[in-house]
Short mmCIF file of C-alpha atoms and ligand atoms in Angstrom, two decimals:
data_model
loop_
_atom_site.label_atom_id
_atom_site.label_comp_id
_atom_site.label_asym_id
_atom_site.label_seq_id
_atom_site.Cartn_x
_atom_site.Cartn_y
_atom_site.Cartn_z
CA MET A 926 0.05 -0.05 -0.02
CA SER A 927 1.22 3.63 -0.94
CA ARG A 928 2.14 5.79 1.53
CA LEU A 929 0.38 9.11 1.94
CA VAL A 930 1.89 12.38 2.01
CA ILE A 931 -0.38 15.60 2.98
CA VAL A 932 0.74 19.07 2.24
CA SER A 933 -1.02 21.86 3.58
CA ASN A 934 -0.51 25.41 5.08
CA ARG A 935 -0.97 24.38 8.44
CA VAL A 936 -0.14 21.28 9.83
CA ALA A 937 -1.76 19.73 13.29
CA ASP A 938 -0.68 16.85 15.51
CA PRO A 939 -2.95 14.46 15.03
CA ARG A 940 -2.68 13.16 18.37
CA LYS A 941 -4.09 16.67 19.90
CA PRO A 942 -8.10 16.65 20.61
CA ALA A 943 -8.31 19.98 19.20
CA ALA A 944 -6.29 19.72 15.92
CA GLY A 945 -9.12 19.98 13.45
CA GLY A 946 -11.11 18.44 11.06
CA LEU A 947 -8.10 17.71 8.66
CA ALA A 948 -6.28 16.09 11.07
CA VAL A 949 -9.26 13.74 12.13
CA ALA A 950 -10.03 13.10 8.73
CA LEU A 951 -6.93 12.43 7.89
CA GLY A 952 -5.50 10.14 10.79
CA GLU A 953 -7.35 7.35 9.94
CA SER A 954 -6.14 6.91 6.90
CA MET A 955 -2.88 8.05 7.67
CA LYS A 956 -2.65 5.80 11.02
CA LYS A 957 -3.11 2.76 8.11
CA THR A 958 -0.09 3.61 5.65
CA GLY A 959 1.59 5.72 7.67
CA ALA A 960 2.27 9.40 6.44
CA LEU A 961 4.27 12.34 6.27
CA TRP A 962 2.26 15.68 6.74
CA PHE A 963 4.23 18.57 5.42
CA GLY A 964 3.57 22.40 5.95
CA TRP A 965 4.71 25.73 7.49
CA SER A 966 5.56 25.58 11.13
CA GLY A 967 3.84 28.36 12.07
CA GLU A 968 7.66 30.15 12.82
CA ILE A 969 8.03 33.40 11.22
CA ILE A 970 12.04 34.00 11.23
CA GLU A 971 12.94 38.02 11.07
CA GLU A 972 15.96 39.07 8.78
CA ALA A 973 18.05 40.46 11.85
CA ASP A 974 17.80 36.50 13.43
CA GLY A 975 18.87 35.19 10.09
CA GLY A 976 15.86 34.56 7.89
CA VAL A 977 16.37 34.91 4.39
CA PRO A 978 13.97 34.55 1.48
CA GLY A 979 13.39 31.67 0.10
CA GLU A 980 15.00 29.61 2.75
CA GLY A 981 13.56 27.85 5.97
CA ARG A 982 15.02 24.97 8.68
CA LEU A 983 12.91 22.25 8.83
CA HIS A 984 11.63 20.50 11.81
CA THR A 985 10.73 16.57 12.19
CA GLU A 986 8.36 15.13 14.52
CA GLN A 987 7.14 11.48 15.22
CA ALA A 988 3.49 11.39 16.14
CA GLY A 989 2.41 7.82 16.04
CA ASN A 990 3.41 6.65 12.74
CA ILE A 991 2.51 9.81 11.12
CA GLU A 992 5.80 12.07 10.61
CA LEU A 993 5.25 16.02 10.43
CA VAL A 994 7.66 17.62 8.73
CA THR A 995 7.43 21.18 9.04
CA VAL A 996 9.29 24.43 7.63
CA ASP A 997 9.92 27.99 9.31
CA LEU A 998 9.21 30.90 6.82
CA CYS A 999 11.05 34.05 6.91
CA ARG A 1000 9.37 37.12 7.14
CA GLU A 1001 9.53 38.76 4.17
CA ASP A 1002 8.07 35.34 2.57
CA HIS A 1003 5.58 34.96 5.01
CA ASP A 1004 4.49 38.68 4.13
CA ALA A 1005 4.10 38.38 0.61
CA TYR A 1006 3.09 34.48 0.61
CA TYR A 1007 0.62 34.55 3.48
CA LEU A 1008 -0.22 37.87 3.85
CA GLY A 1009 -0.38 38.96 0.53
CA TYR A 1010 -1.12 36.73 -2.06
CA ALA A 1011 -3.09 33.81 -0.15
CA ASN A 1012 -4.99 35.86 2.32
CA GLY A 1013 -4.89 39.59 0.58
CA VAL A 1014 -5.39 38.19 -2.99
CA LEU A 1015 -6.72 35.10 -3.64
CA TRP A 1016 -8.98 34.64 -0.62
CA PRO A 1017 -10.90 37.73 -1.64
CA VAL A 1018 -11.30 37.52 -4.93
CA PHE A 1019 -12.16 33.44 -4.80
CA HIS A 1020 -14.99 34.53 -2.16
CA TYR A 1021 -16.59 37.02 -4.96
CA ARG A 1022 -14.54 40.21 -3.14
CA LEU A 1023 -12.63 42.41 -6.10
CA ASP A 1024 -13.19 45.21 -3.78
CA LEU A 1025 -10.86 43.66 -1.24
CA GLY A 1026 -8.45 42.05 -3.36
CA ASN A 1027 -5.34 44.16 -2.63
CA TYR A 1028 -2.32 42.96 -5.05
CA GLU A 1029 1.29 44.57 -4.37
CA PRO A 1030 4.16 44.14 -6.20
CA GLY A 1031 5.99 41.35 -4.74
CA PHE A 1032 3.78 39.20 -3.87
CA ALA A 1033 3.34 36.57 -6.72
CA GLU A 1034 6.65 36.44 -6.29
CA GLY A 1035 6.89 35.60 -2.67
CA TYR A 1036 4.20 32.95 -3.40
CA ARG A 1037 6.25 31.05 -5.81
CA ARG A 1038 9.09 31.57 -3.89
CA VAL A 1039 7.43 29.74 -0.98
CA ASN A 1040 5.91 26.83 -3.09
CA GLU A 1041 9.34 26.47 -4.79
CA LEU A 1042 10.59 26.25 -1.17
CA PHE A 1043 8.11 23.66 0.00
CA ALA A 1044 9.04 21.68 -3.18
CA ARG A 1045 12.68 21.44 -2.77
CA LYS A 1046 12.23 20.44 1.22
CA LEU A 1047 9.57 17.65 0.19
CA LEU A 1048 11.36 16.01 -2.86
CA PRO A 1049 14.09 14.46 -1.33
CA LEU A 1050 11.50 13.40 1.56
CA LEU A 1051 9.49 11.34 -0.85
CA ARG A 1052 9.24 7.81 -2.07
CA PRO A 1053 8.55 6.44 -5.18
CA ASP A 1054 5.07 5.42 -4.53
CA ASP A 1055 4.06 7.83 -2.53
CA GLN A 1056 0.49 9.30 -3.14
CA ILE A 1057 0.64 13.04 -2.80
CA TRP A 1058 -2.48 15.18 -1.27
CA VAL A 1059 -1.70 18.88 -1.27
CA HIS A 1060 -4.15 21.50 0.31
CA ASP A 1061 -5.55 24.62 -0.91
CA TYR A 1062 -5.23 27.81 -2.24
CA HIS A 1063 -1.84 28.84 -0.35
CA LEU A 1064 -0.09 25.83 -2.33
CA ILE A 1065 -1.63 25.54 -6.10
CA PRO A 1066 1.55 25.71 -7.67
CA LEU A 1067 3.16 22.80 -5.71
CA ALA A 1068 2.32 20.02 -8.11
CA ALA A 1069 4.35 22.31 -11.05
CA ASN A 1070 7.16 23.00 -8.66
CA LEU A 1071 7.56 19.15 -7.91
CA ARG A 1072 7.13 18.09 -11.75
CA ALA A 1073 9.92 20.46 -13.10
CA MET A 1074 11.92 19.00 -9.94
CA GLY A 1075 11.29 15.57 -11.57
CA CYS A 1076 8.62 14.30 -9.44
CA ARG A 1077 6.21 11.54 -10.99
CA ASN A 1078 3.84 10.72 -8.07
CA ARG A 1079 0.46 10.62 -8.05
CA MET A 1080 -1.14 14.09 -7.12
CA GLY A 1081 -4.23 15.32 -5.82
CA PHE A 1082 -5.50 18.79 -4.70
CA PHE A 1083 -8.33 19.96 -2.53
CA LEU A 1084 -9.65 23.39 -3.08
CA HIS A 1085 -11.47 24.19 0.26
CA ILE A 1086 -12.52 27.57 -0.66
CA PRO A 1087 -14.86 28.05 -3.79
CA MET A 1088 -14.13 28.55 -7.13
CA PRO A 1089 -15.59 31.72 -8.66
CA PRO A 1090 -17.16 32.08 -12.44
CA PRO A 1091 -14.53 32.71 -14.89
CA LEU A 1092 -13.95 36.60 -15.60
CA ILE A 1093 -13.63 36.91 -11.96
CA THR A 1094 -11.26 34.34 -11.87
CA ALA A 1095 -9.66 36.28 -14.67
CA THR A 1096 -8.77 39.61 -12.38
CA ILE A 1097 -6.08 37.78 -10.38
CA PRO A 1098 -2.68 39.06 -11.13
CA HIS A 1099 -0.59 36.13 -12.67
CA GLN A 1100 -4.01 33.95 -13.19
CA GLU A 1101 -2.79 32.56 -16.24
CA TRP A 1102 0.37 31.08 -14.85
CA LEU A 1103 -1.70 29.66 -11.47
CA MET A 1104 -4.61 28.40 -13.39
CA ARG A 1105 -2.09 26.29 -15.68
CA THR A 1106 -0.18 25.19 -12.68
CA LEU A 1107 -3.19 23.16 -11.89
CA PHE A 1108 -2.72 21.02 -14.38
CA ALA A 1109 0.47 19.25 -12.90
CA TYR A 1110 -1.86 17.26 -10.61
CA ASP A 1111 -3.97 14.08 -11.52
CA LEU A 1112 -7.05 14.77 -9.44
CA LEU A 1113 -8.63 18.37 -8.84
CA GLY A 1114 -11.26 18.50 -5.51
CA PHE A 1115 -13.84 21.36 -5.29
CA GLN A 1116 -16.46 21.59 -2.48
CA SER A 1117 -19.33 21.76 -4.70
CA ASP A 1118 -20.52 21.04 -8.06
CA ALA A 1119 -21.12 24.89 -8.41
CA ASP A 1120 -17.22 25.16 -7.95
CA LEU A 1121 -16.35 21.80 -10.14
CA LEU A 1122 -18.88 24.14 -13.21
CA ASN A 1123 -17.12 27.13 -12.28
CA PHE A 1124 -13.80 25.49 -12.92
CA SER A 1125 -15.04 23.63 -16.27
CA HIS A 1126 -16.10 26.96 -17.53
CA TYR A 1127 -12.74 28.42 -17.23
CA VAL A 1128 -10.49 25.98 -18.37
CA GLN A 1129 -13.12 25.52 -21.58
CA SER A 1130 -13.18 29.80 -22.09
CA GLU A 1131 -9.95 31.12 -20.98
CA ALA A 1132 -7.63 27.91 -21.14
CA HIS A 1133 -9.29 26.49 -24.06
CA ALA A 1134 -8.89 23.11 -22.52
CA ASP A 1135 -10.56 20.28 -24.44
CA VAL A 1136 -13.35 17.97 -22.28
CA LEU A 1137 -12.41 14.23 -23.12
CA PRO A 1138 -15.21 11.89 -23.56
CA ASP A 1139 -14.63 10.18 -20.12
CA GLY A 1140 -14.86 13.99 -18.39
CA ARG A 1141 -11.33 14.92 -17.64
CA TYR A 1142 -9.66 18.22 -19.01
CA ARG A 1143 -6.95 18.32 -21.60
CA ALA A 1144 -4.76 21.56 -21.73
CA PHE A 1145 -1.37 22.73 -21.57
CA ASP A 1146 0.00 18.85 -22.69
CA ARG A 1147 -1.61 17.66 -19.83
CA THR A 1148 -4.83 15.50 -18.94
CA VAL A 1149 -6.86 16.35 -15.38
CA GLN A 1150 -9.52 14.66 -13.61
CA ALA A 1151 -11.70 17.21 -11.55
CA GLY A 1152 -14.80 16.02 -9.51
CA ALA A 1153 -16.54 17.82 -6.35
CA PHE A 1154 -16.01 16.22 -3.14
CA PRO A 1155 -17.87 18.11 -0.38
CA ILE A 1156 -15.73 17.91 3.25
CA GLY A 1157 -17.71 16.56 5.98
CA ILE A 1158 -17.21 16.21 10.01
CA ASP A 1159 -16.56 13.83 12.23
CA VAL A 1160 -20.33 13.26 12.97
CA ASP A 1161 -19.72 10.35 16.00
CA GLU A 1162 -17.40 12.64 17.91
CA LEU A 1163 -19.35 15.63 17.65
CA ILE A 1164 -22.44 13.61 18.81
CA ARG A 1165 -19.84 12.38 21.67
CA LEU A 1166 -18.81 15.80 22.45
CA ALA A 1167 -22.00 16.88 22.94
CA GLU A 1168 -22.87 13.87 25.31
CA THR A 1169 -19.46 14.57 27.47
CA LYS A 1170 -19.79 15.60 30.81
CA GLU A 1171 -18.76 18.81 29.45
CA GLY A 1172 -21.25 19.24 26.79
CA SER A 1173 -24.30 18.33 28.83
CA GLN A 1174 -23.25 20.40 31.11
CA MET A 1175 -22.46 23.54 29.13
CA PHE A 1176 -25.91 22.34 27.51
CA LYS A 1177 -27.62 22.92 31.25
CA ARG A 1178 -26.11 25.73 32.14
CA LEU A 1179 -27.42 27.66 29.05
CA ARG A 1180 -30.75 26.22 28.94
CA GLU A 1181 -31.03 27.34 32.83
CA GLU A 1182 -29.79 30.53 32.21
CA TYR A 1183 -31.98 31.46 29.29
CA SER A 1184 -35.03 28.91 29.82
CA ARG A 1185 -37.76 31.85 29.23
CA ARG A 1186 -35.50 33.12 26.47
CA GLN A 1187 -34.68 31.79 22.94
CA LEU A 1188 -31.33 31.39 22.05
CA LEU A 1189 -29.60 31.78 18.56
CA VAL A 1190 -26.19 30.76 17.93
CA GLY A 1191 -23.21 31.97 15.38
CA VAL A 1192 -20.06 30.58 15.31
CA ASP A 1193 -17.52 32.18 12.84
CA ARG A 1194 -14.05 33.26 12.39
CA LEU A 1195 -13.81 36.74 12.03
CA ASP A 1196 -13.59 36.78 8.33
CA TYR A 1197 -15.79 39.39 5.97
CA SER A 1198 -16.92 36.17 3.96
CA LYS A 1199 -19.12 34.94 6.82
CA GLY A 1200 -21.59 37.92 6.80
CA LEU A 1201 -21.31 38.69 10.17
CA PRO A 1202 -22.22 42.28 9.85
CA GLN A 1203 -25.31 41.35 7.87
CA ARG A 1204 -26.03 39.02 10.48
CA MET A 1205 -26.01 41.65 13.19
CA ARG A 1206 -28.15 44.30 11.05
CA THR A 1207 -31.30 40.83 10.41
CA PHE A 1208 -31.23 40.44 14.02
CA ARG A 1209 -31.61 44.06 14.48
CA GLU A 1210 -34.51 43.56 11.70
CA LEU A 1211 -36.11 40.60 13.54
CA LEU A 1212 -36.48 42.59 16.67
CA THR A 1213 -37.65 45.49 15.19
CA ARG A 1214 -40.27 43.62 13.19
CA PHE A 1215 -41.16 40.98 15.62
CA PRO A 1216 -41.29 43.00 18.66
CA GLU A 1217 -42.64 39.95 20.92
CA ASN A 1218 -38.78 38.89 20.41
CA LYS A 1219 -37.56 41.75 22.72
CA ASN A 1220 -36.86 40.30 26.10
CA SER A 1221 -36.80 37.11 24.74
CA ALA A 1222 -34.23 36.03 21.62
CA THR A 1223 -30.80 36.17 22.10
CA LEU A 1224 -27.79 35.74 19.88
CA ILE A 1225 -24.43 34.38 21.31
CA GLN A 1226 -22.04 35.20 18.36
CA ILE A 1227 -18.60 33.80 18.53
CA ALA A 1228 -16.30 35.72 16.45
CA SER A 1229 -12.75 33.76 16.69
CA PRO A 1230 -10.03 36.38 15.45
CA SER A 1231 -8.27 35.77 12.36
CA ARG A 1232 -6.01 37.09 9.61
CA GLU A 1233 -5.36 40.35 11.97
CA ASP A 1234 -2.53 41.54 9.99
CA VAL A 1235 -4.55 41.85 6.91
CA ASP A 1236 -6.56 45.27 6.63
CA ALA A 1237 -9.85 43.89 5.86
CA TYR A 1238 -9.91 42.07 9.32
CA THR A 1239 -8.92 45.30 10.79
CA ASN A 1240 -12.13 46.67 9.25
CA ILE A 1241 -14.50 44.30 10.06
CA ARG A 1242 -13.56 43.94 13.57
CA THR A 1243 -14.23 48.06 14.30
CA GLU A 1244 -18.10 47.05 11.86
CA MET A 1245 -18.76 44.31 14.61
CA GLU A 1246 -18.28 45.96 17.38
CA HIS A 1247 -20.44 49.17 16.50
CA LEU A 1248 -23.22 47.22 15.42
CA CYS A 1249 -23.17 44.89 18.28
CA GLY A 1250 -22.61 48.12 20.84
CA ALA A 1251 -25.45 49.79 18.83
CA ILE A 1252 -28.15 47.09 19.14
CA ASN A 1253 -27.45 46.19 22.69
CA GLY A 1254 -28.05 49.89 23.42
CA ASP A 1255 -31.09 50.22 21.25
CA PHE A 1256 -32.57 47.23 22.51
CA GLY A 1257 -30.72 46.29 25.91
CA GLU A 1258 -32.71 46.44 29.53
CA LEU A 1259 -31.21 45.97 32.82
CA ASP A 1260 -31.76 42.10 32.98
CA TRP A 1261 -31.15 40.99 29.16
CA MET A 1262 -28.55 41.89 26.27
CA PRO A 1263 -29.76 41.14 22.95
CA ILE A 1264 -26.35 39.91 21.68
CA ARG A 1265 -23.37 38.41 23.85
CA TYR A 1266 -20.66 39.05 21.23
CA ILE A 1267 -17.40 37.28 22.11
CA HIS A 1268 -14.45 38.22 20.19
CA ARG A 1269 -12.35 35.00 21.30
CA THR A 1270 -11.76 31.31 19.86
CA VAL A 1271 -13.80 29.01 22.02
CA ALA A 1272 -12.36 25.25 22.50
CA ARG A 1273 -13.80 22.94 20.17
CA LYS A 1274 -15.01 20.64 23.18
CA ARG A 1275 -17.67 23.50 24.22
CA LEU A 1276 -19.32 24.22 21.08
CA PRO A 1277 -21.21 21.54 20.70
CA GLY A 1278 -22.87 21.98 24.13
CA LEU A 1279 -23.51 25.56 23.14
CA TYR A 1280 -25.17 24.35 19.60
CA ARG A 1281 -27.60 21.89 21.36
CA ALA A 1282 -28.95 24.70 23.47
CA SER A 1283 -30.03 26.89 20.80
CA ARG A 1284 -32.90 26.69 19.33
CA VAL A 1285 -31.46 28.44 15.96
CA GLY A 1286 -28.01 28.17 14.30
CA LEU A 1287 -27.38 31.06 11.99
CA VAL A 1288 -24.68 30.09 9.57
CA THR A 1289 -25.54 32.98 6.74
CA PRO A 1290 -21.75 33.83 5.11
CA LEU A 1291 -21.79 35.87 1.81
CA ARG A 1292 -19.71 33.01 0.19
CA ASP A 1293 -18.34 30.01 1.88
CA GLY A 1294 -16.29 26.72 0.79
CA MET A 1295 -18.25 24.39 2.56
CA ASN A 1296 -18.88 25.92 6.45
CA LEU A 1297 -18.44 23.10 8.62
CA VAL A 1298 -20.32 24.76 11.56
CA ALA A 1299 -23.56 24.24 9.75
CA LYS A 1300 -22.67 20.34 9.65
CA GLU A 1301 -21.34 20.84 13.71
CA TYR A 1302 -24.66 22.39 14.62
CA ILE A 1303 -26.90 19.43 12.56
CA ALA A 1304 -24.54 17.05 14.55
CA ALA A 1305 -24.91 18.63 18.22
CA GLN A 1306 -29.03 18.55 18.09
CA ASP A 1307 -30.96 16.27 20.47
CA PRO A 1308 -33.20 14.62 17.60
CA GLU A 1309 -35.70 14.60 19.65
CA ASP A 1310 -36.22 18.52 19.97
CA PRO A 1311 -33.57 19.45 17.82
CA GLY A 1312 -32.80 23.35 16.79
CA VAL A 1313 -33.41 24.87 13.08
CA LEU A 1314 -30.39 25.21 10.81
CA VAL A 1315 -30.79 28.73 8.99
CA LEU A 1316 -28.51 28.78 6.14
CA SER A 1317 -26.95 30.85 3.44
CA ARG A 1318 -27.69 29.32 0.11
CA PHE A 1319 -24.00 30.78 -0.55
CA ALA A 1320 -22.39 28.26 1.61
CA GLY A 1321 -21.05 25.36 0.12
CA ALA A 1322 -23.01 23.19 2.35
CA ALA A 1323 -26.15 24.34 1.15
CA GLU A 1324 -25.89 22.18 -2.30
CA GLN A 1325 -25.90 19.02 0.24
CA LEU A 1326 -28.19 20.39 3.52
CA LYS A 1327 -31.62 21.73 1.04
CA GLU A 1328 -33.93 20.74 4.35
CA ALA A 1329 -31.98 23.53 6.07
CA LEU A 1330 -33.81 27.09 5.89
CA LEU A 1331 -31.94 28.38 3.32
CA VAL A 1332 -31.27 32.45 2.86
CA ASN A 1333 -29.74 35.15 0.84
CA PRO A 1334 -28.12 36.56 3.62
CA TYR A 1335 -27.95 40.34 1.72
CA ASP A 1336 -31.86 40.10 2.22
CA ILE A 1337 -31.88 41.34 5.43
CA GLU A 1338 -35.81 41.49 5.72
CA HIS A 1339 -36.15 38.28 4.14
CA THR A 1340 -33.87 36.73 6.78
CA ALA A 1341 -35.44 37.92 9.32
CA LYS A 1342 -38.75 36.56 8.60
CA VAL A 1343 -37.07 32.94 7.91
CA ILE A 1344 -35.25 33.07 11.66
CA GLN A 1345 -39.03 34.01 12.84
CA GLN A 1346 -40.45 31.37 11.11
CA ALA A 1347 -37.28 28.93 13.03
CA LEU A 1348 -38.15 29.87 15.83
CA HIS A 1349 -41.59 29.26 15.56
CA MET A 1350 -41.44 25.89 13.79
CA PRO A 1351 -43.40 23.17 15.36
CA LEU A 1352 -41.54 20.27 16.88
CA ASP A 1353 -42.97 17.81 13.77
CA GLU A 1354 -41.25 20.17 10.93
CA ARG A 1355 -38.15 20.41 12.99
CA ARG A 1356 -38.02 16.60 13.60
CA THR A 1357 -38.58 15.79 10.16
CA ARG A 1358 -36.08 18.30 8.81
CA HIS A 1359 -33.00 17.38 11.31
CA ALA A 1360 -33.36 13.80 10.57
CA ALA A 1361 -33.03 14.24 6.88
CA LEU A 1362 -30.17 16.61 7.47
CA LEU A 1363 -28.64 14.40 9.86
CA GLN A 1364 -28.73 11.21 7.69
CA ARG A 1365 -26.97 13.39 4.98
CA ILE A 1366 -23.86 14.27 7.32
CA LYS A 1367 -23.70 10.66 8.14
CA ASP A 1368 -23.82 9.50 4.90
CA GLN A 1369 -21.29 12.53 3.48
CA ASP A 1370 -18.91 12.62 7.00
CA ILE A 1371 -15.54 13.26 6.88
CA HIS A 1372 -14.40 9.61 6.31
CA TRP A 1373 -16.14 9.21 3.17
CA TRP A 1374 -15.10 12.62 2.23
CA CYS A 1375 -11.05 11.33 2.93
CA ARG A 1376 -11.64 8.01 1.61
CA THR A 1377 -13.69 9.08 -1.97
CA PHE A 1378 -10.87 11.42 -2.80
CA LEU A 1379 -8.02 8.85 -2.07
CA ASP A 1380 -9.76 5.86 -3.84
CA THR A 1381 -10.39 8.26 -6.76
CA LEU A 1382 -6.61 9.37 -7.03
CA ALA A 1383 -5.46 5.71 -6.44
CA ASN A 1384 -7.56 4.48 -8.98
CA LEU A 1385 -7.05 7.22 -11.91
CA ASP A 1386 -5.92 5.39 -14.97
CA LEU A 1387 -3.27 7.30 -15.97
CA PRO A 1388 -1.18 7.03 -19.06
CA PRO A 1389 2.41 6.98 -19.15
CA LEU A 1390 2.17 10.48 -20.71
CA LEU A 1391 0.98 12.08 -17.69
CA LEU A 1392 3.85 10.50 -15.51
CA ASP A 1393 6.64 12.34 -17.27
CA ALA A 1394 8.13 15.42 -15.41
CA LYS A 1395 7.17 18.47 -17.41
O1 LIG B 1847 -4.94 28.96 8.30
P1 LIG B 1847 -6.02 30.26 8.38
O2 LIG B 1847 -5.31 31.34 7.75
O3 LIG B 1847 -6.23 30.75 9.99
O4 LIG B 1847 -7.59 29.92 8.46
C1 LIG B 1847 -7.91 28.63 8.55
C2 LIG B 1847 -8.55 28.16 7.50
O5 LIG B 1847 -9.65 28.90 7.05
C3 LIG B 1847 -10.14 28.28 5.58
O6 LIG B 1847 -11.01 27.13 5.64
C4 LIG B 1847 -11.96 26.40 4.64
O7 LIG B 1847 -11.91 25.27 4.98
C5 LIG B 1847 -13.08 24.89 5.30
C6 LIG B 1847 -13.09 23.02 5.19
O8 LIG B 1847 -13.17 22.92 4.10
C7 LIG B 1847 -14.42 25.06 4.42
O9 LIG B 1847 -15.56 24.23 5.41
C8 LIG B 1847 -14.24 26.80 4.47
O10 LIG B 1847 -15.77 26.70 4.21
C9 LIG B 1847 -13.22 27.26 4.19
O11 LIG B 1847 -13.09 28.61 4.09
C10 LIG B 1847 -9.34 27.75 4.90
O12 LIG B 1847 -9.37 27.22 3.04
C11 LIG B 1847 -8.00 27.09 5.41
O13 LIG B 1847 -7.22 26.75 4.74
C12 LIG B 1847 -7.69 27.54 6.62
O14 LIG B 1847 -6.85 26.89 7.31
O1 UDP B 1848 -14.20 29.72 18.10
C1 UDP B 1848 -14.10 29.02 17.51
C2 UDP B 1848 -14.40 29.10 16.36
C3 UDP B 1848 -14.28 28.31 15.17
N1 UDP B 1848 -14.07 27.05 15.67
C4 UDP B 1848 -14.11 25.59 14.75
O2 UDP B 1848 -13.15 26.44 13.34
C5 UDP B 1848 -14.28 25.48 12.12
C6 UDP B 1848 -14.17 26.59 11.37
O3 UDP B 1848 -14.60 25.91 10.25
P1 UDP B 1848 -15.53 26.56 9.01
O4 UDP B 1848 -15.60 25.45 7.66
O5 UDP B 1848 -16.85 26.49 9.39
O6 UDP B 1848 -14.73 27.93 8.54
P2 UDP B 1848 -13.49 28.22 8.15
O7 UDP B 1848 -13.15 28.99 9.43
O8 UDP B 1848 -12.86 26.94 8.10
O9 UDP B 1848 -13.77 29.18 6.97
C7 UDP B 1848 -15.03 24.60 13.10
O10 UDP B 1848 -14.83 23.51 13.08
C8 UDP B 1848 -15.42 25.11 14.18
O11 UDP B 1848 -16.04 24.71 15.46
C9 UDP B 1848 -13.86 26.98 16.63
O12 UDP B 1848 -12.96 25.50 17.27
N2 UDP B 1848 -13.62 27.76 17.52
#
């Protein structure tokens, strides 16, 4: 059985409890076959401390039969690659926010340099039959760098964020080069059919790719398979966490504290793609349009700090503080505040109890690759008395979770009405919707996602031409 090599910007120790979805998902496959997980160490080396562009020290750690290998980045590389091209350009544009894309000379160069550094450090660690799985927008050109260095292994890539329509993608500086490098992979995975369709349109209209009879795409002398593989969660783990002592204590405490009230919950990174200001305005509309919710409906909004060195993220923090302060000031009473706004990361194990105590889960991004919180909210519910998920139709999750109440988060009045509907939904309807949603996230959980992608990669019929280094 071939060894699995995972490459992602962030690497997590799969032995640690808060390792996150990717570590849990891949952990199972990695444990079976032994694996190498390669990425950034999280360390930034200042020039004064010897940091040199395009160079970085390697760290190796053994976690069971998984080898974690990480590389440091110097300040200049980190800023141009992570803050600059990845999160200042690719993230906003892939989330349809051309207005927030901020390209500066040097960003693309830094991004290329770090991908080249990753390839150079990874190559000597590879065995000929390793299967390589690269994750996300930080590392799109990695396969092209590896191929140029002679790597002939099977390589797959998964894009965790949305794939926008061709003319939006076309605004990215250096986009022809970037998109061409995707053809160095053997398999490309997207979160949804909509993303796959956008990719298909792009390569046909901009790269003049041919669609082969078996559905693969051919361009730049290479052939690539592409598919939609919606990422899932570890449903069993979520249910278990909701039922642990800590989970049920959190649930009980919140239910007691809010026994005369109805809780709504939002859990997001503080990211402009998550539609948080629109959600706050919608909550204001709910209180204004349906005054019976005053002194009752309470929104707990967790906004976990994220990418604070990128300007657009500072602005959204200020906007949220202003909006929450104004709503609490206008509607709050001595014994009730409409919004509990928490600008902190809440430990993963505390979330299931919070989800379960909340009558309504608000997941209303303006655009999102998938959104795992939507799935976690469903998994954590008590099937006998479940809450209702209000979900943006612009989250990748909406393609699978049709029994949620789907909304357009830009339409504040309509979304407020839908939240009111959720707050008053009869028990029978809540149970029916929840049962269908739970079944869907169980059928396509994190293990299904991992298995399906890796089996597809392993079973690709690759003609020898594809294995030639280009
Ligand atoms: O590493 P950071 O810059 O701190 O950001 C955290 C992660 O955010 C993004 O998550 C995406 O992947 C999720 C799982 O597939 C998906 O549900 C969500 O919709 C996406 O936004 C990012 O893509 C990751 O690379 C980051 O590590
Ligand atoms: O304070 C927080 C906020 C979020 N999360 C977790 O972070 C992930 C967020 O994933 P999602 O796909 O919803 O969005 P992303 O942040 O990856 O864009 C979910 O597993 C959340 O449970 C967490 O543990 N604590």
